[in-house]
Short mmCIF file of C-alpha atoms in Angstrom, two decimals:
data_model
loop_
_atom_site.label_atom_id
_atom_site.label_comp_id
_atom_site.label_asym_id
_atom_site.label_seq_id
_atom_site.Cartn_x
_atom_site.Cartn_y
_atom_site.Cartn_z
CA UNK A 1 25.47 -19.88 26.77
CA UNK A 2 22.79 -17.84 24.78
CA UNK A 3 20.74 -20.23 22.40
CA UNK A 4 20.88 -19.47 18.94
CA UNK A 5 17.32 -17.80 18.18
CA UNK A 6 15.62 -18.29 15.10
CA UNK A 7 15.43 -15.17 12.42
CA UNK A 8 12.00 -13.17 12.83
CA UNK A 9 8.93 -13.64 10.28
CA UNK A 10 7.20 -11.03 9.33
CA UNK A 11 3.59 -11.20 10.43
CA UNK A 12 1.40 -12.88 7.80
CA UNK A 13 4.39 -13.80 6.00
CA UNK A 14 2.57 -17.65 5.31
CA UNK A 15 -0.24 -15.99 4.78
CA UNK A 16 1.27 -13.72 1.62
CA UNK A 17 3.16 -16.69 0.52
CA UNK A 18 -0.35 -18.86 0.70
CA UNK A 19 -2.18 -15.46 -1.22
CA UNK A 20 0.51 -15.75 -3.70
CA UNK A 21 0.23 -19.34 -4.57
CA UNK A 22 -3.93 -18.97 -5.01
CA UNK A 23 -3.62 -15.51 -6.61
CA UNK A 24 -0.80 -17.75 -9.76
CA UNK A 25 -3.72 -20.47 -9.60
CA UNK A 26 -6.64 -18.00 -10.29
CA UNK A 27 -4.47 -16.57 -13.34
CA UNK A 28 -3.97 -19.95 -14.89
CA UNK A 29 -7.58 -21.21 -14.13
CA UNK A 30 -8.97 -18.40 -16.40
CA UNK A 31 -6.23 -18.72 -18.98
CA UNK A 32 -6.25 -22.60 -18.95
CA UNK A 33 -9.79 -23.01 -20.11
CA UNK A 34 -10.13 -20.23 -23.07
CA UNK A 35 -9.60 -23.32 -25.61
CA UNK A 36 -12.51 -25.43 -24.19
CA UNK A 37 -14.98 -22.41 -24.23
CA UNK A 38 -13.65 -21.27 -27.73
CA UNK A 39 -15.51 -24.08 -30.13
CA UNK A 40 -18.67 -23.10 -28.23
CA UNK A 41 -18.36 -19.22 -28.34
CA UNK A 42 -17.38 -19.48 -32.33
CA UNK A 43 -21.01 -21.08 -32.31
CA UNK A 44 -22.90 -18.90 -30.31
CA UNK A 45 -21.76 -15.57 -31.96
CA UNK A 46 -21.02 -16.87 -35.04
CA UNK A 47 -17.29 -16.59 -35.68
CA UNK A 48 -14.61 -17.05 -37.71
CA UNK A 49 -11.42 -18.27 -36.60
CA UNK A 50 -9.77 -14.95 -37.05
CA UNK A 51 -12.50 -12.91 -34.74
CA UNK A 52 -11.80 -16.27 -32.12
CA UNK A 53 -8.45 -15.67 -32.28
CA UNK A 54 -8.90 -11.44 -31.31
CA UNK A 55 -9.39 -13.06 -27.88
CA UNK A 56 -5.90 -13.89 -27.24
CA UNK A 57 -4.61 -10.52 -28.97
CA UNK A 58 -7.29 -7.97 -26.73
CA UNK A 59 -5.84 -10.11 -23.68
CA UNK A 60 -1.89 -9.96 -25.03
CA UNK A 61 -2.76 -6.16 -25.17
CA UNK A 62 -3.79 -5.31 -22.53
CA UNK A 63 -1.16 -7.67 -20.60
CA UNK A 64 1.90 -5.84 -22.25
CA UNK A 65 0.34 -2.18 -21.83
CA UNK A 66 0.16 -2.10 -18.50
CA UNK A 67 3.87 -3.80 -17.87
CA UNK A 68 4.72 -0.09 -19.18
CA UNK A 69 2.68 1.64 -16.35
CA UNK A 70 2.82 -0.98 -13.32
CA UNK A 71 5.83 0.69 -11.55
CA UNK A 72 4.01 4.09 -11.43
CA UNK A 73 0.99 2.96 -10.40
CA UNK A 74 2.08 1.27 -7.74
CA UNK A 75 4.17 4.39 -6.18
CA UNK A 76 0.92 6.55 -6.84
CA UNK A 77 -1.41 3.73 -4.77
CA UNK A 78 1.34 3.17 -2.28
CA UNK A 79 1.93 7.20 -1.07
CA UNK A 80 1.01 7.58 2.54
CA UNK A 81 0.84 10.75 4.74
CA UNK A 82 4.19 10.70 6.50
CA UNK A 83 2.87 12.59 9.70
CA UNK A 84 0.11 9.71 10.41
CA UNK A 85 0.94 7.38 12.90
CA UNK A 86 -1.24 3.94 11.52
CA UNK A 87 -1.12 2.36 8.44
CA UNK A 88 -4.41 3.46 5.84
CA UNK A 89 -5.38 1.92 2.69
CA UNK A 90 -6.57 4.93 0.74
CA UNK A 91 -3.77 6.47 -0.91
CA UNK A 92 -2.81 9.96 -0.26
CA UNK A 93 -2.86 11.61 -3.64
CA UNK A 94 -5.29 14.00 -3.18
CA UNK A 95 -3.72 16.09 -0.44
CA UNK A 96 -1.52 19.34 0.22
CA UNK A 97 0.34 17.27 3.44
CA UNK A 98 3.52 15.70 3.00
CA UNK A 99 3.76 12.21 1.49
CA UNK A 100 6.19 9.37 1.01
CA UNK A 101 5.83 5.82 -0.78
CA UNK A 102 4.86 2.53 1.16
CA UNK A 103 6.18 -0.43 -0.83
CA UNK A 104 3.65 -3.04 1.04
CA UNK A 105 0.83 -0.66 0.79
CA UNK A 106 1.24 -0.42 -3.19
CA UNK A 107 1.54 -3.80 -3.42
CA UNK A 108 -1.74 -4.54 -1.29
CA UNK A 109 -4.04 -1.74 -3.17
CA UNK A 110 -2.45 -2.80 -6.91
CA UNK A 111 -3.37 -6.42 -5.97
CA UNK A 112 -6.62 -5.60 -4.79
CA UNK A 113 -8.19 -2.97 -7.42
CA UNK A 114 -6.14 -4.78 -10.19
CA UNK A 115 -8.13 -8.43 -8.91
CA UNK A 116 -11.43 -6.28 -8.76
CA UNK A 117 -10.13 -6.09 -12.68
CA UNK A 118 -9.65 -9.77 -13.39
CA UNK A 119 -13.21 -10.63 -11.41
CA UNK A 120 -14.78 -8.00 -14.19
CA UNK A 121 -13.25 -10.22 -16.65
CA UNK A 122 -14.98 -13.61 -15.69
CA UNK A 123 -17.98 -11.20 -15.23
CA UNK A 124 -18.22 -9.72 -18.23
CA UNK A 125 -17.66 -13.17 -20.15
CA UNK A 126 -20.08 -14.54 -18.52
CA UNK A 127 -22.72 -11.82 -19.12
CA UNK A 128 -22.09 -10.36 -22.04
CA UNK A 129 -24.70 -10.48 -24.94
CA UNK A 130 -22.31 -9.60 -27.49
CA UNK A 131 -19.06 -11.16 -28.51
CA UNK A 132 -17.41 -7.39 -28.25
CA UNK A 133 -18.25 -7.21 -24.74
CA UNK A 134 -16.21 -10.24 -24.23
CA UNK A 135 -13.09 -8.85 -26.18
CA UNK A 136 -13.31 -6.13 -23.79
CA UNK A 137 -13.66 -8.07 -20.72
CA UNK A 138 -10.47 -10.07 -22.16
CA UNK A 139 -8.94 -6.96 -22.78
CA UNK A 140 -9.84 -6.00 -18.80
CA UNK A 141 -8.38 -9.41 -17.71
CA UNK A 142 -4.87 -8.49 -19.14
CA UNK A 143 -4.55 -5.53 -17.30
CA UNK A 144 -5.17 -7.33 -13.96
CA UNK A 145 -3.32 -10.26 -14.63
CA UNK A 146 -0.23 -8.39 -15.55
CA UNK A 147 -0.35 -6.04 -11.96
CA UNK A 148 -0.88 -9.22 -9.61
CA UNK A 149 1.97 -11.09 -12.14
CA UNK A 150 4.36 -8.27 -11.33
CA UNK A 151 3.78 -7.59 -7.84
CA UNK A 152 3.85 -11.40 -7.08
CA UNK A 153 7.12 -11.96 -8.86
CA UNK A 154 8.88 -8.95 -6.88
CA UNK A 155 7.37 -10.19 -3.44
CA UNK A 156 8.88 -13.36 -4.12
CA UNK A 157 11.95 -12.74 -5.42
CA UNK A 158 12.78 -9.91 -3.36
CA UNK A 159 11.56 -12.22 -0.10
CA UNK A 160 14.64 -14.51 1.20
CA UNK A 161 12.38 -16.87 3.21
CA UNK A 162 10.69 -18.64 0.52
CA UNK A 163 11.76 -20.84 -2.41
CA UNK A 164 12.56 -20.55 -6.00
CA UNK A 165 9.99 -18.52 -8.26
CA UNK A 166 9.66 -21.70 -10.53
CA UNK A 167 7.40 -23.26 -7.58
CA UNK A 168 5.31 -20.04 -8.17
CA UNK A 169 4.86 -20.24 -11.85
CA UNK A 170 3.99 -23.98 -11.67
CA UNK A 171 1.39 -22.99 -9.64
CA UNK A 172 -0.32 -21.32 -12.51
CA UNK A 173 0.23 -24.46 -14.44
CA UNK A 174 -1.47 -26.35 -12.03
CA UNK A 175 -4.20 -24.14 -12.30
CA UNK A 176 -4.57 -24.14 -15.94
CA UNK A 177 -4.37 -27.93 -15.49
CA UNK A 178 -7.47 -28.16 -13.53
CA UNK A 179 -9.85 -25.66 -15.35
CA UNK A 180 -10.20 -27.40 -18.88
CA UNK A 181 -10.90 -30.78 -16.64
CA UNK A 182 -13.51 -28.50 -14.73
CA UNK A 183 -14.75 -26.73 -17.86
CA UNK A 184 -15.01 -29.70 -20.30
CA UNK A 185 -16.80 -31.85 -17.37
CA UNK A 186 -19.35 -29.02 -17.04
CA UNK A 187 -20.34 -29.10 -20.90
CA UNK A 188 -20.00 -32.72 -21.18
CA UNK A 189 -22.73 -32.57 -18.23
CA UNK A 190 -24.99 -30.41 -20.11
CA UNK A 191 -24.14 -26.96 -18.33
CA UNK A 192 -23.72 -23.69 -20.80
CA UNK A 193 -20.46 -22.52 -21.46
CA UNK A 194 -20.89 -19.32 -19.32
CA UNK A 195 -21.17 -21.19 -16.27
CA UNK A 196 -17.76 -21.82 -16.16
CA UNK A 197 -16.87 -18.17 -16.04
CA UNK A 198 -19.80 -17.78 -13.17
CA UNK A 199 -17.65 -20.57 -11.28
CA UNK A 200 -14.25 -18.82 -11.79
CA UNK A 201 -16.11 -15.48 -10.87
CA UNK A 202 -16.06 -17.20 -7.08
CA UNK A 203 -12.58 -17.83 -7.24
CA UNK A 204 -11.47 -14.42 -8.38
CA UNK A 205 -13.36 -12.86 -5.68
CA UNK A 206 -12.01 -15.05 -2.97
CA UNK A 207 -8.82 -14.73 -4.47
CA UNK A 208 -8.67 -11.00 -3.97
CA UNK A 209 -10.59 -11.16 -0.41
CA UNK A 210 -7.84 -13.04 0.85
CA UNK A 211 -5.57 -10.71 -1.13
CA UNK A 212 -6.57 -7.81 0.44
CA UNK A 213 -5.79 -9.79 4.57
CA UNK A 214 -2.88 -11.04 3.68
CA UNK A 215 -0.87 -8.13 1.93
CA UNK A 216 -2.58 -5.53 4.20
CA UNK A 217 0.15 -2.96 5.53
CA UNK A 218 1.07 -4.27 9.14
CA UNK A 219 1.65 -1.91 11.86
CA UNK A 220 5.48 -2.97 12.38
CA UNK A 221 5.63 -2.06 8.40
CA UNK A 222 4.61 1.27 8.52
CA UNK A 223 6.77 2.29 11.29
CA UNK A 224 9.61 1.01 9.17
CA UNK A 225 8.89 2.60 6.01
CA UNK A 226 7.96 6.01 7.96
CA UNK A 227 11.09 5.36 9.37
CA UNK A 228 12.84 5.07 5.95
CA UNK A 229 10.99 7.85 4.70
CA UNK A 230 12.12 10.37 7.43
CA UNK A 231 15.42 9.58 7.25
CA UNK A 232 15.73 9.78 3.35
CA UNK A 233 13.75 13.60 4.03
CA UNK A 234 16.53 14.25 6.43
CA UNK A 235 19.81 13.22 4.23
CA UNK A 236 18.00 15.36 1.58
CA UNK A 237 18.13 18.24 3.23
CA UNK A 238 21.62 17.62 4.28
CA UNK A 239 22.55 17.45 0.75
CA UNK A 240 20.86 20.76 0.08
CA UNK A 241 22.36 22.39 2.69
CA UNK A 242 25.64 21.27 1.60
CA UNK A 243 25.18 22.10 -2.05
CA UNK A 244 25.40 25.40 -1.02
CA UNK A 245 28.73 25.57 -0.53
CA UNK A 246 29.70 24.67 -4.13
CA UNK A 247 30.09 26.21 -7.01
CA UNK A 248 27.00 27.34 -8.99
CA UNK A 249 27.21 24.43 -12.41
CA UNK A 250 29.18 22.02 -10.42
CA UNK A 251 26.46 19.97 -9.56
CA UNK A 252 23.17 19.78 -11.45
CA UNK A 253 20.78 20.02 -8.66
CA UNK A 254 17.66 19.16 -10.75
CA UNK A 255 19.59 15.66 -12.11
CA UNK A 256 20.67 15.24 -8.26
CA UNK A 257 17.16 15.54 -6.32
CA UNK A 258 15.27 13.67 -9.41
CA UNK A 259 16.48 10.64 -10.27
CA UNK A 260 15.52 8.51 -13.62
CA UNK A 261 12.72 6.16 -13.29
CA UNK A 262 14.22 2.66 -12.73
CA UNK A 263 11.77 1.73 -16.06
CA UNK A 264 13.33 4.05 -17.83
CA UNK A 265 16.51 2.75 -17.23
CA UNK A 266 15.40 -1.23 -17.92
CA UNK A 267 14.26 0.11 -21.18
CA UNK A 268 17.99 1.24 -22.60
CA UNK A 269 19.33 -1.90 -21.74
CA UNK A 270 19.58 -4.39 -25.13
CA UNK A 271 19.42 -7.91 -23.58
CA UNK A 272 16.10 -6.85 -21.82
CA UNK A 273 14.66 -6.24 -25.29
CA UNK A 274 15.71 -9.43 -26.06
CA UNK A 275 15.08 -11.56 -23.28
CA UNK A 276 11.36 -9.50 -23.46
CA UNK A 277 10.95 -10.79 -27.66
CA UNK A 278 12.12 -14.44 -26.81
CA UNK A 279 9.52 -14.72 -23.91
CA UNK A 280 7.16 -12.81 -26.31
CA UNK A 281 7.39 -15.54 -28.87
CA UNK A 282 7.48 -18.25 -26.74
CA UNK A 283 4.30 -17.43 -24.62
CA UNK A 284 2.33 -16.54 -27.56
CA UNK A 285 3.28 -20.03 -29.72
CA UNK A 286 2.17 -21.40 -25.86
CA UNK A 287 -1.41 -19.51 -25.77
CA UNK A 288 -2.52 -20.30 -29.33
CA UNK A 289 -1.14 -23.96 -29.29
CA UNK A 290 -3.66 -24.67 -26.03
CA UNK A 291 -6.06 -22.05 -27.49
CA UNK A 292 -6.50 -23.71 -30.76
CA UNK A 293 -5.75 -27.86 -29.77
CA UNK A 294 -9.41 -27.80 -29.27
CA UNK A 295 -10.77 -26.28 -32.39
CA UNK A 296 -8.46 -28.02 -34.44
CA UNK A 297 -9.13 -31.77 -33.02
CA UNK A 298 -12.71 -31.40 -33.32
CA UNK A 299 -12.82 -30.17 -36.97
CA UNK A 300 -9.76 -31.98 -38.22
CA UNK A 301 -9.60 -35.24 -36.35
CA UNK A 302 -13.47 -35.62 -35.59
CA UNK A 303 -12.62 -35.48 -31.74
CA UNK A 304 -15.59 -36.75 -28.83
CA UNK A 305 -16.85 -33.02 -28.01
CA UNK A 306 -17.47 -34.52 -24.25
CA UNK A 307 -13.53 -35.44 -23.65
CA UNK A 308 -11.72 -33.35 -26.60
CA UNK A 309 -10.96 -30.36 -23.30
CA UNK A 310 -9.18 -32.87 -21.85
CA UNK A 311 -6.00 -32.61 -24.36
CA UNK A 312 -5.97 -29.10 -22.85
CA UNK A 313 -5.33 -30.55 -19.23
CA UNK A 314 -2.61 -32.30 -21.22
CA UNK A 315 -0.46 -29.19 -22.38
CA UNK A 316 -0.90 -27.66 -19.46
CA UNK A 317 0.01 -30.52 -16.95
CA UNK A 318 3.46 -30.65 -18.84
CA UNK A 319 4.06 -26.73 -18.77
CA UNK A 320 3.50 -27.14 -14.92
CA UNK A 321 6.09 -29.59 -14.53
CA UNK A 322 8.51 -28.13 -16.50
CA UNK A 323 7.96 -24.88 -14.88
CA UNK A 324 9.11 -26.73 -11.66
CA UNK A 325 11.87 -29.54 -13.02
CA UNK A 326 13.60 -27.16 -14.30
CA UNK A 327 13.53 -24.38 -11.87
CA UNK A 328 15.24 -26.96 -9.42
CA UNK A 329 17.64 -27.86 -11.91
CA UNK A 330 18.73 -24.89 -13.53
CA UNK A 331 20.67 -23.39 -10.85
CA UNK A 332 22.72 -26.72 -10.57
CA UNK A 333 23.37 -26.73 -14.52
CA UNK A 334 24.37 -23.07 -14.29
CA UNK A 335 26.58 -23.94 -11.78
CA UNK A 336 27.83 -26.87 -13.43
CA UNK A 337 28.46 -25.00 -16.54
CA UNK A 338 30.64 -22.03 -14.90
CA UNK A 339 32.46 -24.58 -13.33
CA UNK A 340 33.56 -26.38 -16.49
CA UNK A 341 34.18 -22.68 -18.08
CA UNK A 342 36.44 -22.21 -14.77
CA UNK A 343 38.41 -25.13 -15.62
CA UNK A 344 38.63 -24.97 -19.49
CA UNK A 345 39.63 -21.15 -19.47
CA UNK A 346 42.65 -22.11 -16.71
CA UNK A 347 44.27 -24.75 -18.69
#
């Protein structure tokens, strides 16, 4: 009797899965640590606690901006000449030949100009003479974090071979665990407060150099999505020819061969609004509780400036396992809850 093989992996699959998990650390390394560095940058340049709080709003910005443009941008970067026969990472915008969309090829370009982004944030911080320069270089970091978070959370979700998201998301916990232990261990050692963004700089970079080999298009890929592509071409010229036949005003060929963007769609729907202003409230109580636990023990509880980052470590530790306990058991509540409903509604 045949033996029952196993089902194929797509090549690199590990290797996306292993990109993904760094990629979720880098993001909370950088956003873990803003609290520890804060006390110090309100003393370099002088601030109040209203100009160190712009920090969080440049980066909140930025972040929800680009969530408006990220679907776009990532069709644009992921068009491909549909008459080549290899996969290429320059995108074919620029050309009178005809083009089609690569998913993986979108997602490997957004991931790797939009991490080029969050490396020019740690750069900037840690360079920049003038407090502005960092507002804009928080401002920067927003609009790569929110590319890679989007792109990441569609591989994953959309990818049947690996586990629940919440694994994902703790991952960024456990990096915003570790940084504030890194950062305040630095200062506490004597090093300036830009050499912590000088470290992270490192990361970022290898973060998107491994990017870039593990989300490359594969040649088994392409051939599929060209595959996909010619075969859409060819059912819509089927459909053109048979328009023809009907009617003119029957059918509303412009509606027909354009179809609404899908974020355009999202955006009528009510519960996303308000699923979208319950996360919104939620993540920002989260950023300005870590962001300010620092400020506020030193000046109101007279806190050891060598240890105080530590709290930070704290917070984020417990948003980490959260993130994970109840990603594992939400799924079995939910269940658990539909089942009661089941029973209560049939009596």
């Amino acid at each position: 009797p045949l033996s029952k093989q196993p089902p194929p992996v797509v090549h690199r699959h590990y290797w996306r899965v292993s990109s993904a998990f760094i990629c979720f650390f880098a993001i909370g390394w950088g956003d873990g640590a803003t609290g520890v560095v804060m006390p110090d940058m309100q003393i370099y340049f002088h601030l109040s606690y209203v100009m160190g709080s712009m920090l969080f709003m440049t980066g909140s910005v930025g972040f929800a901006l680009m969530t408006f443009v990220a679907e776009p941008v990532a069709k644009l970067l992921g068009r491909f000449n549909i008459a080549s026969e290899r996969p290429s990472f320059i995108p074919a915008i620029f050309t009178s030949k005809k083009t089609a969309h690569s998913l993986s090829k979108g997602r490997c370009i957004s991931l790797f100009l939009f991490g080029l982004l969050h490396c020019a944030y740690f750069l900037f911080s840690a360079s920049s003479p003038q407090y502005y320069g960092i507002l804009i270089a928080f401002f920067i970091g927003g609009l790569g974090k929110s590319i890679q978070i989007g792109e990441l959370n569609v591989f994953w979700t959309s990818n049947p071979r690996v586990p629940g998201i919440s694994l994902l998301h703790g991952t960024y916990g456990i990096g915003a665990f570790v940084s504030p232990l890194i950062c305040q261990t630095m200062k506490a050692r004597g090093f300036p407060w830009r050499g912590f963004f000088w470290v992270s700089l490192g990361l970022a970079l290898f973060n998107v150099l491994f990017g870039l080999y593990a989300f490359k298009t594969t040649q088994e890929e392409f051939e599929i999505e060209k595959s996909l592509a010619l075969a859409s071409e060819a059912l819509s010229q089927t459909v053109a020819r048979n328009q023809t036949d009907v009617e003119v005003g029957e059918i509303d060929s412009a509606s027909a061969s354009k179809p609404k963007l899908r974020m355009s769609e999202i955006a009528r729907m009510p519960f996303v609004w308000t699923i979208a202003t319950v996360l919104g409230v939620y993540q920002g109580a989260e950023t300005i509780a870590q962001g300010f636990i620092v400020t506020f023990l030193l000046h109101e509880r007279n806190a050891n400036p060598n240890t105080v980052g530590y709290v930070a470590s704290g917070f984020w530790a417990g948003l980490s396992i959260g993130r994970v306990t109840w990603g594992i058991l939400s799924p079995r509540s939910a269940n658990a809850s539909l089942s009661l409903g089941l029973k209560l509604t049939s009596r």
